[in-house]
Amino acid sequence: MAALDRVKVLVLGDSGVGKSSLVHLLCQNQVLGNPSWTVGCSVDVRIHDYKEGTPEEKVYYIELWDVGGSVGSATSVKSTRAVFYNLLNGIILVHDLTNKKSSQNLYRWSLEALNRDVAPTGVLVTNGDYDREQFADNQIPLLVIGTKLDQIPETKRNEVLTRTAFLAEDFNAEEINLDCTNPRYLAAGSSNAVKLSRFFDK
């Protein structure tokens, strides 16, 4: 059998947003029973059929690098994480739909990963405005995933999803909102599964 090509995708976001549960669901198609904090980085693999059903179909290993989310402004924390940011092919930005701050911090995460050679230049988000110019020439595919959808009351759901919808627009990315404790959100043929496959194809 020919060696499969590997693709490296970073999974970034604050501590406790559900990155490990998401990666487990994506790679094992199972709910992670007792998630623990990720220290450093953990890597899991998913097999992906690139452009399934077309003549260019090819099988890839997608390595999902779940990077520990401790947000320390400490330079040591950032420089330690920088090791994981080399040679990446895509980024999944994960936020907790019940935690507004985790959504806002996605800007910082993306900047840290994409401009790892540049010291952050001041404030990324001012009065809710986001400087899209910083990512204008970004060639790396991004996907925004909101977790813990099940924890938002039905009555508030629309309001929360409207509030987070601009994130995907800012990052020029698709958006998936789900509950990592329910595999049906990524069931084959669902719109989420299609978005995920399109992201991996990129």
mmCIF file with all atom_site columns, C-alpha atoms in Angstrom:
data_model
loop_
_atom_site.group_PDB
_atom_site.id
_atom_site.type_symbol
_atom_site.label_atom_id
_atom_site.label_alt_id
_atom_site.label_comp_id
_atom_site.label_asym_id
_atom_site.label_entity_id
_atom_site.label_seq_id
_atom_site.pdbx_PDB_ins_code
_atom_site.Cartn_x
_atom_site.Cartn_y
_atom_site.Cartn_z
_atom_site.occupancy
_atom_site.B_iso_or_equiv
_atom_site.pdbx_formal_charge
_atom_site.auth_seq_id
_atom_site.auth_comp_id
_atom_site.auth_asym_id
_atom_site.auth_atom_id
_atom_site.pdbx_PDB_model_num
ATOM 1   C CA . MET A 1 1   ? 0.000   0.000  0.000   1.00 0.00 ? 1   MET A CA 1
ATOM 2   C CA . ALA A 1 2   ? 1.331   3.462  -0.905  1.00 0.00 ? 2   ALA A CA 1
ATOM 3   C CA . ALA A 1 3   ? 2.271   5.691  2.001   1.00 0.00 ? 3   ALA A CA 1
ATOM 4   C CA . LEU A 1 4   ? -0.526  8.063  2.868   1.00 0.00 ? 4   LEU A CA 1
ATOM 5   C CA . ASP A 1 5   ? 0.107   11.778 2.787   1.00 0.00 ? 5   ASP A CA 1
ATOM 6   C CA . ARG A 1 6   ? -0.112  13.595 6.080   1.00 0.00 ? 6   ARG A CA 1
ATOM 7   C CA . VAL A 1 7   ? -1.876  16.861 6.767   1.00 0.00 ? 7   VAL A CA 1
ATOM 8   C CA . LYS A 1 8   ? -1.337  18.798 9.998   1.00 0.00 ? 8   LYS A CA 1
ATOM 9   C CA . VAL A 1 9   ? -4.301  20.669 11.472  1.00 0.00 ? 9   VAL A CA 1
ATOM 10  C CA . LEU A 1 10  ? -3.992  22.660 14.693  1.00 0.00 ? 10  LEU A CA 1
ATOM 11  C CA . VAL A 1 11  ? -6.917  22.703 17.127  1.00 0.00 ? 11  VAL A CA 1
ATOM 12  C CA . LEU A 1 12  ? -6.732  25.956 19.097  1.00 0.00 ? 12  LEU A CA 1
ATOM 13  C CA . GLY A 1 13  ? -8.815  27.689 21.753  1.00 0.00 ? 13  GLY A CA 1
ATOM 14  C CA . ASP A 1 14  ? -9.004  28.489 25.456  1.00 0.00 ? 14  ASP A CA 1
ATOM 15  C CA . SER A 1 15  ? -8.734  25.862 28.192  1.00 0.00 ? 15  SER A CA 1
ATOM 16  C CA . GLY A 1 16  ? -11.991 24.063 28.896  1.00 0.00 ? 16  GLY A CA 1
ATOM 17  C CA . VAL A 1 17  ? -13.763 24.838 25.609  1.00 0.00 ? 17  VAL A CA 1
ATOM 18  C CA . GLY A 1 18  ? -13.861 21.143 24.644  1.00 0.00 ? 18  GLY A CA 1
ATOM 19  C CA . LYS A 1 19  ? -10.972 20.757 22.191  1.00 0.00 ? 19  LYS A CA 1
ATOM 20  C CA . SER A 1 20  ? -10.010 17.266 23.438  1.00 0.00 ? 20  SER A CA 1
ATOM 21  C CA . SER A 1 21  ? -13.651 16.107 23.343  1.00 0.00 ? 21  SER A CA 1
ATOM 22  C CA . LEU A 1 22  ? -13.992 17.496 19.818  1.00 0.00 ? 22  LEU A CA 1
ATOM 23  C CA . VAL A 1 23  ? -10.790 15.817 18.567  1.00 0.00 ? 23  VAL A CA 1
ATOM 24  C CA . HIS A 1 24  ? -11.870 12.506 20.103  1.00 0.00 ? 24  HIS A CA 1
ATOM 25  C CA . LEU A 1 25  ? -15.267 12.792 18.408  1.00 0.00 ? 25  LEU A CA 1
ATOM 26  C CA . LEU A 1 26  ? -13.664 13.678 15.045  1.00 0.00 ? 26  LEU A CA 1
ATOM 27  C CA . CYS A 1 27  ? -11.091 10.869 15.157  1.00 0.00 ? 27  CYS A CA 1
ATOM 28  C CA . GLN A 1 28  ? -12.851 8.054  17.043  1.00 0.00 ? 28  GLN A CA 1
ATOM 29  C CA . ASN A 1 29  ? -16.476 8.964  16.275  1.00 0.00 ? 29  ASN A CA 1
ATOM 30  C CA . GLN A 1 30  ? -17.143 8.472  19.997  1.00 0.00 ? 30  GLN A CA 1
ATOM 31  C CA . VAL A 1 31  ? -17.837 10.693 22.969  1.00 0.00 ? 31  VAL A CA 1
ATOM 32  C CA . LEU A 1 32  ? -14.854 11.220 25.283  1.00 0.00 ? 32  LEU A CA 1
ATOM 33  C CA . GLY A 1 33  ? -16.067 9.925  28.635  1.00 0.00 ? 33  GLY A CA 1
ATOM 34  C CA . ASN A 1 34  ? -13.821 11.778 31.058  1.00 0.00 ? 34  ASN A CA 1
ATOM 35  C CA . PRO A 1 35  ? -11.811 14.556 29.370  1.00 0.00 ? 35  PRO A CA 1
ATOM 36  C CA . SER A 1 36  ? -8.758  15.852 31.206  1.00 0.00 ? 36  SER A CA 1
ATOM 37  C CA . TRP A 1 37  ? -6.710  19.014 30.685  1.00 0.00 ? 37  TRP A CA 1
ATOM 38  C CA . THR A 1 38  ? -4.243  18.881 27.833  1.00 0.00 ? 38  THR A CA 1
ATOM 39  C CA . VAL A 1 39  ? -0.722  19.801 28.823  1.00 0.00 ? 39  VAL A CA 1
ATOM 40  C CA . GLY A 1 40  ? 1.444   20.773 25.879  1.00 0.00 ? 40  GLY A CA 1
ATOM 41  C CA . CYS A 1 41  ? -0.137  19.051 22.907  1.00 0.00 ? 41  CYS A CA 1
ATOM 42  C CA . SER A 1 42  ? -1.796  15.764 22.053  1.00 0.00 ? 42  SER A CA 1
ATOM 43  C CA . VAL A 1 43  ? -2.093  14.414 18.515  1.00 0.00 ? 43  VAL A CA 1
ATOM 44  C CA . ASP A 1 44  ? -4.830  12.182 17.127  1.00 0.00 ? 44  ASP A CA 1
ATOM 45  C CA . VAL A 1 45  ? -5.306  10.982 13.554  1.00 0.00 ? 45  VAL A CA 1
ATOM 46  C CA . ARG A 1 46  ? -8.309  10.811 11.256  1.00 0.00 ? 46  ARG A CA 1
ATOM 47  C CA . ILE A 1 47  ? -8.341  9.294  7.777   1.00 0.00 ? 47  ILE A CA 1
ATOM 48  C CA . HIS A 1 48  ? -9.891  11.544 5.118   1.00 0.00 ? 48  HIS A CA 1
ATOM 49  C CA . ASP A 1 49  ? -10.906 10.751 1.544   1.00 0.00 ? 49  ASP A CA 1
ATOM 50  C CA . TYR A 1 50  ? -9.917  13.863 -0.355  1.00 0.00 ? 50  TYR A CA 1
ATOM 51  C CA . LYS A 1 51  ? -12.603 14.778 -2.913  1.00 0.00 ? 51  LYS A CA 1
ATOM 52  C CA . GLU A 1 52  ? -14.373 11.487 -2.312  1.00 0.00 ? 52  GLU A CA 1
ATOM 53  C CA . GLY A 1 53  ? -16.041 10.061 -5.420  1.00 0.00 ? 53  GLY A CA 1
ATOM 54  C CA . THR A 1 54  ? -14.031 12.135 -7.923  1.00 0.00 ? 54  THR A CA 1
ATOM 55  C CA . PRO A 1 55  ? -11.137 11.012 -10.161 1.00 0.00 ? 55  PRO A CA 1
ATOM 56  C CA . GLU A 1 56  ? -8.684  12.919 -7.910  1.00 0.00 ? 56  GLU A CA 1
ATOM 57  C CA . GLU A 1 57  ? -9.772  10.894 -4.873  1.00 0.00 ? 57  GLU A CA 1
ATOM 58  C CA . LYS A 1 58  ? -6.879  10.280 -2.538  1.00 0.00 ? 58  LYS A CA 1
ATOM 59  C CA . VAL A 1 59  ? -6.597  9.156  1.088   1.00 0.00 ? 59  VAL A CA 1
ATOM 60  C CA . TYR A 1 60  ? -4.908  11.389 3.654   1.00 0.00 ? 60  TYR A CA 1
ATOM 61  C CA . TYR A 1 61  ? -3.954  11.135 7.296   1.00 0.00 ? 61  TYR A CA 1
ATOM 62  C CA . ILE A 1 62  ? -5.242  14.241 9.033   1.00 0.00 ? 62  ILE A CA 1
ATOM 63  C CA . GLU A 1 63  ? -3.184  14.820 12.180  1.00 0.00 ? 63  GLU A CA 1
ATOM 64  C CA . LEU A 1 64  ? -5.206  16.889 14.645  1.00 0.00 ? 64  LEU A CA 1
ATOM 65  C CA . TRP A 1 65  ? -2.847  18.694 17.019  1.00 0.00 ? 65  TRP A CA 1
ATOM 66  C CA . ASP A 1 66  ? -4.819  19.560 20.149  1.00 0.00 ? 66  ASP A CA 1
ATOM 67  C CA . VAL A 1 67  ? -2.734  22.364 21.680  1.00 0.00 ? 67  VAL A CA 1
ATOM 68  C CA . GLY A 1 68  ? -3.158  23.013 25.435  1.00 0.00 ? 68  GLY A CA 1
ATOM 69  C CA . GLY A 1 69  ? -5.161  26.193 25.921  1.00 0.00 ? 69  GLY A CA 1
ATOM 70  C CA . SER A 1 70  ? -3.619  27.922 28.913  1.00 0.00 ? 70  SER A CA 1
ATOM 71  C CA . VAL A 1 71  ? -3.789  31.586 27.978  1.00 0.00 ? 71  VAL A CA 1
ATOM 72  C CA . GLY A 1 72  ? -0.792  33.010 29.690  1.00 0.00 ? 72  GLY A CA 1
ATOM 73  C CA . SER A 1 73  ? 0.504   36.285 28.368  1.00 0.00 ? 73  SER A CA 1
ATOM 74  C CA . ALA A 1 74  ? 3.765   34.878 29.639  1.00 0.00 ? 74  ALA A CA 1
ATOM 75  C CA . THR A 1 75  ? 6.217   34.796 26.763  1.00 0.00 ? 75  THR A CA 1
ATOM 76  C CA . SER A 1 76  ? 7.429   31.393 27.947  1.00 0.00 ? 76  SER A CA 1
ATOM 77  C CA . VAL A 1 77  ? 3.966   29.837 27.424  1.00 0.00 ? 77  VAL A CA 1
ATOM 78  C CA . LYS A 1 78  ? 3.712   31.312 23.925  1.00 0.00 ? 78  LYS A CA 1
ATOM 79  C CA . SER A 1 79  ? 7.228   30.382 22.889  1.00 0.00 ? 79  SER A CA 1
ATOM 80  C CA . THR A 1 80  ? 6.648   26.826 24.111  1.00 0.00 ? 80  THR A CA 1
ATOM 81  C CA . ARG A 1 81  ? 3.492   26.613 21.989  1.00 0.00 ? 81  ARG A CA 1
ATOM 82  C CA . ALA A 1 82  ? 5.262   28.090 18.943  1.00 0.00 ? 82  ALA A CA 1
ATOM 83  C CA . VAL A 1 83  ? 6.964   24.710 18.493  1.00 0.00 ? 83  VAL A CA 1
ATOM 84  C CA . PHE A 1 84  ? 3.603   23.239 17.433  1.00 0.00 ? 84  PHE A CA 1
ATOM 85  C CA . TYR A 1 85  ? 2.884   25.973 14.877  1.00 0.00 ? 85  TYR A CA 1
ATOM 86  C CA . ASN A 1 86  ? 5.437   24.897 12.265  1.00 0.00 ? 86  ASN A CA 1
ATOM 87  C CA . LEU A 1 87  ? 4.419   23.446 8.908   1.00 0.00 ? 87  LEU A CA 1
ATOM 88  C CA . LEU A 1 88  ? 0.691   23.535 9.452   1.00 0.00 ? 88  LEU A CA 1
ATOM 89  C CA . ASN A 1 89  ? -1.966  22.933 6.801   1.00 0.00 ? 89  ASN A CA 1
ATOM 90  C CA . GLY A 1 90  ? -5.084  24.136 8.611   1.00 0.00 ? 90  GLY A CA 1
ATOM 91  C CA . ILE A 1 91  ? -6.476  25.498 11.883  1.00 0.00 ? 91  ILE A CA 1
ATOM 92  C CA . ILE A 1 92  ? -9.675  24.626 13.734  1.00 0.00 ? 92  ILE A CA 1
ATOM 93  C CA . LEU A 1 93  ? -10.558 27.462 16.126  1.00 0.00 ? 93  LEU A CA 1
ATOM 94  C CA . VAL A 1 94  ? -12.705 26.184 19.000  1.00 0.00 ? 94  VAL A CA 1
ATOM 95  C CA . HIS A 1 95  ? -14.814 28.302 21.342  1.00 0.00 ? 95  HIS A CA 1
ATOM 96  C CA . ASP A 1 96  ? -17.413 27.567 23.996  1.00 0.00 ? 96  ASP A CA 1
ATOM 97  C CA . LEU A 1 97  ? -20.800 29.018 22.977  1.00 0.00 ? 97  LEU A CA 1
ATOM 98  C CA . THR A 1 98  ? -21.630 29.637 26.651  1.00 0.00 ? 98  THR A CA 1
ATOM 99  C CA . ASN A 1 99  ? -18.431 31.648 27.196  1.00 0.00 ? 99  ASN A CA 1
ATOM 100 C CA . LYS A 1 100 ? -18.206 34.945 25.303  1.00 0.00 ? 100 LYS A CA 1
ATOM 101 C CA . LYS A 1 101 ? -14.562 35.489 26.270  1.00 0.00 ? 101 LYS A CA 1
ATOM 102 C CA . SER A 1 102 ? -13.516 32.220 24.614  1.00 0.00 ? 102 SER A CA 1
ATOM 103 C CA . SER A 1 103 ? -15.030 33.516 21.343  1.00 0.00 ? 103 SER A CA 1
ATOM 104 C CA . GLN A 1 104 ? -13.167 36.820 21.580  1.00 0.00 ? 104 GLN A CA 1
ATOM 105 C CA . ASN A 1 105 ? -9.901  35.032 22.349  1.00 0.00 ? 105 ASN A CA 1
ATOM 106 C CA . LEU A 1 106 ? -10.022 33.213 18.984  1.00 0.00 ? 106 LEU A CA 1
ATOM 107 C CA . TYR A 1 107 ? -8.568  36.350 17.393  1.00 0.00 ? 107 TYR A CA 1
ATOM 108 C CA . ARG A 1 108 ? -5.562  36.113 19.685  1.00 0.00 ? 108 ARG A CA 1
ATOM 109 C CA . TRP A 1 109 ? -5.163  32.389 19.043  1.00 0.00 ? 109 TRP A CA 1
ATOM 110 C CA . SER A 1 110 ? -5.250  32.773 15.279  1.00 0.00 ? 110 SER A CA 1
ATOM 111 C CA . LEU A 1 111 ? -2.806  35.652 15.345  1.00 0.00 ? 111 LEU A CA 1
ATOM 112 C CA . GLU A 1 112 ? -0.440  33.711 17.581  1.00 0.00 ? 112 GLU A CA 1
ATOM 113 C CA . ALA A 1 113 ? -0.459  30.703 15.226  1.00 0.00 ? 113 ALA A CA 1
ATOM 114 C CA . LEU A 1 114 ? -0.364  32.549 11.905  1.00 0.00 ? 114 LEU A CA 1
ATOM 115 C CA . ASN A 1 115 ? 2.080   35.325 12.770  1.00 0.00 ? 115 ASN A CA 1
ATOM 116 C CA . ARG A 1 116 ? 4.310   33.319 15.033  1.00 0.00 ? 116 ARG A CA 1
ATOM 117 C CA . ASP A 1 117 ? 7.374   35.308 13.961  1.00 0.00 ? 117 ASP A CA 1
ATOM 118 C CA . VAL A 1 118 ? 5.810   38.674 14.714  1.00 0.00 ? 118 VAL A CA 1
ATOM 119 C CA . ALA A 1 119 ? 5.313   40.102 18.190  1.00 0.00 ? 119 ALA A CA 1
ATOM 120 C CA . PRO A 1 120 ? 1.594   40.938 18.660  1.00 0.00 ? 120 PRO A CA 1
ATOM 121 C CA . THR A 1 121 ? 0.985   44.589 17.823  1.00 0.00 ? 121 THR A CA 1
ATOM 122 C CA . GLY A 1 122 ? -1.325  45.861 20.514  1.00 0.00 ? 122 GLY A CA 1
ATOM 123 C CA . VAL A 1 123 ? -5.042  45.230 20.677  1.00 0.00 ? 123 VAL A CA 1
ATOM 124 C CA . LEU A 1 124 ? -6.691  42.851 18.252  1.00 0.00 ? 124 LEU A CA 1
ATOM 125 C CA . VAL A 1 125 ? -10.277 43.624 19.059  1.00 0.00 ? 125 VAL A CA 1
ATOM 126 C CA . THR A 1 126 ? -11.281 47.218 19.678  1.00 0.00 ? 126 THR A CA 1
ATOM 127 C CA . ASN A 1 127 ? -14.930 47.896 20.497  1.00 0.00 ? 127 ASN A CA 1
ATOM 128 C CA . GLY A 1 128 ? -15.839 44.652 18.774  1.00 0.00 ? 128 GLY A CA 1
ATOM 129 C CA . ASP A 1 129 ? -14.114 45.736 15.549  1.00 0.00 ? 129 ASP A CA 1
ATOM 130 C CA . TYR A 1 130 ? -11.634 43.313 14.133  1.00 0.00 ? 130 TYR A CA 1
ATOM 131 C CA . ASP A 1 131 ? -8.780  44.266 11.868  1.00 0.00 ? 131 ASP A CA 1
ATOM 132 C CA . ARG A 1 132 ? -9.337  41.845 8.975   1.00 0.00 ? 132 ARG A CA 1
ATOM 133 C CA . GLU A 1 133 ? -6.247  43.191 7.240   1.00 0.00 ? 133 GLU A CA 1
ATOM 134 C CA . GLN A 1 134 ? -4.104  41.124 9.603   1.00 0.00 ? 134 GLN A CA 1
ATOM 135 C CA . PHE A 1 135 ? -5.357  37.980 7.884   1.00 0.00 ? 135 PHE A CA 1
ATOM 136 C CA . ALA A 1 136 ? -5.908  39.304 4.368   1.00 0.00 ? 136 ALA A CA 1
ATOM 137 C CA . ASP A 1 137 ? -3.113  37.214 2.874   1.00 0.00 ? 137 ASP A CA 1
ATOM 138 C CA . ASN A 1 138 ? -3.687  34.114 5.003   1.00 0.00 ? 138 ASN A CA 1
ATOM 139 C CA . GLN A 1 139 ? -3.485  30.989 2.808   1.00 0.00 ? 139 GLN A CA 1
ATOM 140 C CA . ILE A 1 140 ? -4.147  28.510 5.624   1.00 0.00 ? 140 ILE A CA 1
ATOM 141 C CA . PRO A 1 141 ? -7.727  27.162 5.765   1.00 0.00 ? 141 PRO A CA 1
ATOM 142 C CA . LEU A 1 142 ? -9.599  27.962 8.979   1.00 0.00 ? 142 LEU A CA 1
ATOM 143 C CA . LEU A 1 143 ? -12.706 26.391 10.507  1.00 0.00 ? 143 LEU A CA 1
ATOM 144 C CA . VAL A 1 144 ? -14.599 27.848 13.485  1.00 0.00 ? 144 VAL A CA 1
ATOM 145 C CA . ILE A 1 145 ? -16.316 25.379 15.827  1.00 0.00 ? 145 ILE A CA 1
ATOM 146 C CA . GLY A 1 146 ? -18.610 26.386 18.696  1.00 0.00 ? 146 GLY A CA 1
ATOM 147 C CA . THR A 1 147 ? -19.076 23.724 21.394  1.00 0.00 ? 147 THR A CA 1
ATOM 148 C CA . LYS A 1 148 ? -21.552 23.111 24.239  1.00 0.00 ? 148 LYS A CA 1
ATOM 149 C CA . LEU A 1 149 ? -24.589 23.944 22.104  1.00 0.00 ? 149 LEU A CA 1
ATOM 150 C CA . ASP A 1 150 ? -26.606 21.648 24.395  1.00 0.00 ? 150 ASP A CA 1
ATOM 151 C CA . GLN A 1 151 ? -25.931 23.979 27.352  1.00 0.00 ? 151 GLN A CA 1
ATOM 152 C CA . ILE A 1 152 ? -27.734 26.950 25.803  1.00 0.00 ? 152 ILE A CA 1
ATOM 153 C CA . PRO A 1 153 ? -31.471 27.106 26.580  1.00 0.00 ? 153 PRO A CA 1
ATOM 154 C CA . GLU A 1 154 ? -33.654 26.897 23.437  1.00 0.00 ? 154 GLU A CA 1
ATOM 155 C CA . THR A 1 155 ? -34.951 30.416 24.128  1.00 0.00 ? 155 THR A CA 1
ATOM 156 C CA . LYS A 1 156 ? -31.430 31.913 24.036  1.00 0.00 ? 156 LYS A CA 1
ATOM 157 C CA . ARG A 1 157 ? -29.987 29.775 21.243  1.00 0.00 ? 157 ARG A CA 1
ATOM 158 C CA . ASN A 1 158 ? -30.849 32.111 18.370  1.00 0.00 ? 158 ASN A CA 1
ATOM 159 C CA . GLU A 1 159 ? -29.367 35.119 20.167  1.00 0.00 ? 159 GLU A CA 1
ATOM 160 C CA . VAL A 1 160 ? -26.098 33.283 20.947  1.00 0.00 ? 160 VAL A CA 1
ATOM 161 C CA . LEU A 1 161 ? -25.683 31.892 17.424  1.00 0.00 ? 161 LEU A CA 1
ATOM 162 C CA . THR A 1 162 ? -26.323 35.327 15.935  1.00 0.00 ? 162 THR A CA 1
ATOM 163 C CA . ARG A 1 163 ? -23.656 36.773 18.241  1.00 0.00 ? 163 ARG A CA 1
ATOM 164 C CA . THR A 1 164 ? -21.049 34.208 17.183  1.00 0.00 ? 164 THR A CA 1
ATOM 165 C CA . ALA A 1 165 ? -21.878 34.104 13.459  1.00 0.00 ? 165 ALA A CA 1
ATOM 166 C CA . PHE A 1 166 ? -19.607 37.101 12.733  1.00 0.00 ? 166 PHE A CA 1
ATOM 167 C CA . LEU A 1 167 ? -16.579 35.070 13.896  1.00 0.00 ? 167 LEU A CA 1
ATOM 168 C CA . ALA A 1 168 ? -16.689 32.803 10.869  1.00 0.00 ? 168 ALA A CA 1
ATOM 169 C CA . GLU A 1 169 ? -17.132 35.847 8.631   1.00 0.00 ? 169 GLU A CA 1
ATOM 170 C CA . ASP A 1 170 ? -14.122 37.608 10.185  1.00 0.00 ? 170 ASP A CA 1
ATOM 171 C CA . PHE A 1 171 ? -11.947 34.559 9.646   1.00 0.00 ? 171 PHE A CA 1
ATOM 172 C CA . ASN A 1 172 ? -13.387 33.872 6.176   1.00 0.00 ? 172 ASN A CA 1
ATOM 173 C CA . ALA A 1 173 ? -14.179 30.392 7.479   1.00 0.00 ? 173 ALA A CA 1
ATOM 174 C CA . GLU A 1 174 ? -17.116 28.038 7.762   1.00 0.00 ? 174 GLU A CA 1
ATOM 175 C CA . GLU A 1 175 ? -18.763 27.586 11.129  1.00 0.00 ? 175 GLU A CA 1
ATOM 176 C CA . ILE A 1 176 ? -19.998 24.480 12.906  1.00 0.00 ? 176 ILE A CA 1
ATOM 177 C CA . ASN A 1 177 ? -21.880 24.578 16.219  1.00 0.00 ? 177 ASN A CA 1
ATOM 178 C CA . LEU A 1 178 ? -22.292 21.315 18.088  1.00 0.00 ? 178 LEU A CA 1
ATOM 179 C CA . ASP A 1 179 ? -22.446 19.346 21.294  1.00 0.00 ? 179 ASP A CA 1
ATOM 180 C CA . CYS A 1 180 ? -19.351 17.118 21.615  1.00 0.00 ? 180 CYS A CA 1
ATOM 181 C CA . THR A 1 181 ? -21.329 14.643 23.734  1.00 0.00 ? 181 THR A CA 1
ATOM 182 C CA . ASN A 1 182 ? -23.604 13.800 20.801  1.00 0.00 ? 182 ASN A CA 1
ATOM 183 C CA . PRO A 1 183 ? -22.106 12.172 17.673  1.00 0.00 ? 183 PRO A CA 1
ATOM 184 C CA . ARG A 1 184 ? -25.238 12.905 15.622  1.00 0.00 ? 184 ARG A CA 1
ATOM 185 C CA . TYR A 1 185 ? -24.028 16.496 15.118  1.00 0.00 ? 185 TYR A CA 1
ATOM 186 C CA . LEU A 1 186 ? -21.359 15.087 12.781  1.00 0.00 ? 186 LEU A CA 1
ATOM 187 C CA . ALA A 1 187 ? -23.433 12.271 11.278  1.00 0.00 ? 187 ALA A CA 1
ATOM 188 C CA . ALA A 1 188 ? -22.555 11.362 7.684   1.00 0.00 ? 188 ALA A CA 1
ATOM 189 C CA . GLY A 1 189 ? -24.451 13.522 5.216   1.00 0.00 ? 189 GLY A CA 1
ATOM 190 C CA . SER A 1 190 ? -25.324 16.207 7.788   1.00 0.00 ? 190 SER A CA 1
ATOM 191 C CA . SER A 1 191 ? -24.479 19.811 6.884   1.00 0.00 ? 191 SER A CA 1
ATOM 192 C CA . ASN A 1 192 ? -21.799 19.801 9.616   1.00 0.00 ? 192 ASN A CA 1
ATOM 193 C CA . ALA A 1 193 ? -20.162 16.681 8.147   1.00 0.00 ? 193 ALA A CA 1
ATOM 194 C CA . VAL A 1 194 ? -20.186 18.320 4.704   1.00 0.00 ? 194 VAL A CA 1
ATOM 195 C CA . LYS A 1 195 ? -18.564 21.517 6.062   1.00 0.00 ? 195 LYS A CA 1
ATOM 196 C CA . LEU A 1 196 ? -15.932 19.427 7.857   1.00 0.00 ? 196 LEU A CA 1
ATOM 197 C CA . SER A 1 197 ? -15.146 17.460 4.712   1.00 0.00 ? 197 SER A CA 1
ATOM 198 C CA . ARG A 1 198 ? -14.882 20.672 2.657   1.00 0.00 ? 198 ARG A CA 1
ATOM 199 C CA . PHE A 1 199 ? -12.446 22.079 5.226   1.00 0.00 ? 199 PHE A CA 1
ATOM 200 C CA . PHE A 1 200 ? -10.286 18.929 5.113   1.00 0.00 ? 200 PHE A CA 1
ATOM 201 C CA . ASP A 1 201 ? -10.388 19.006 1.277   1.00 0.00 ? 201 ASP A CA 1
ATOM 202 C CA . LYS A 1 202 ? -8.909  22.516 1.396   1.00 0.00 ? 202 LYS A CA 1
#
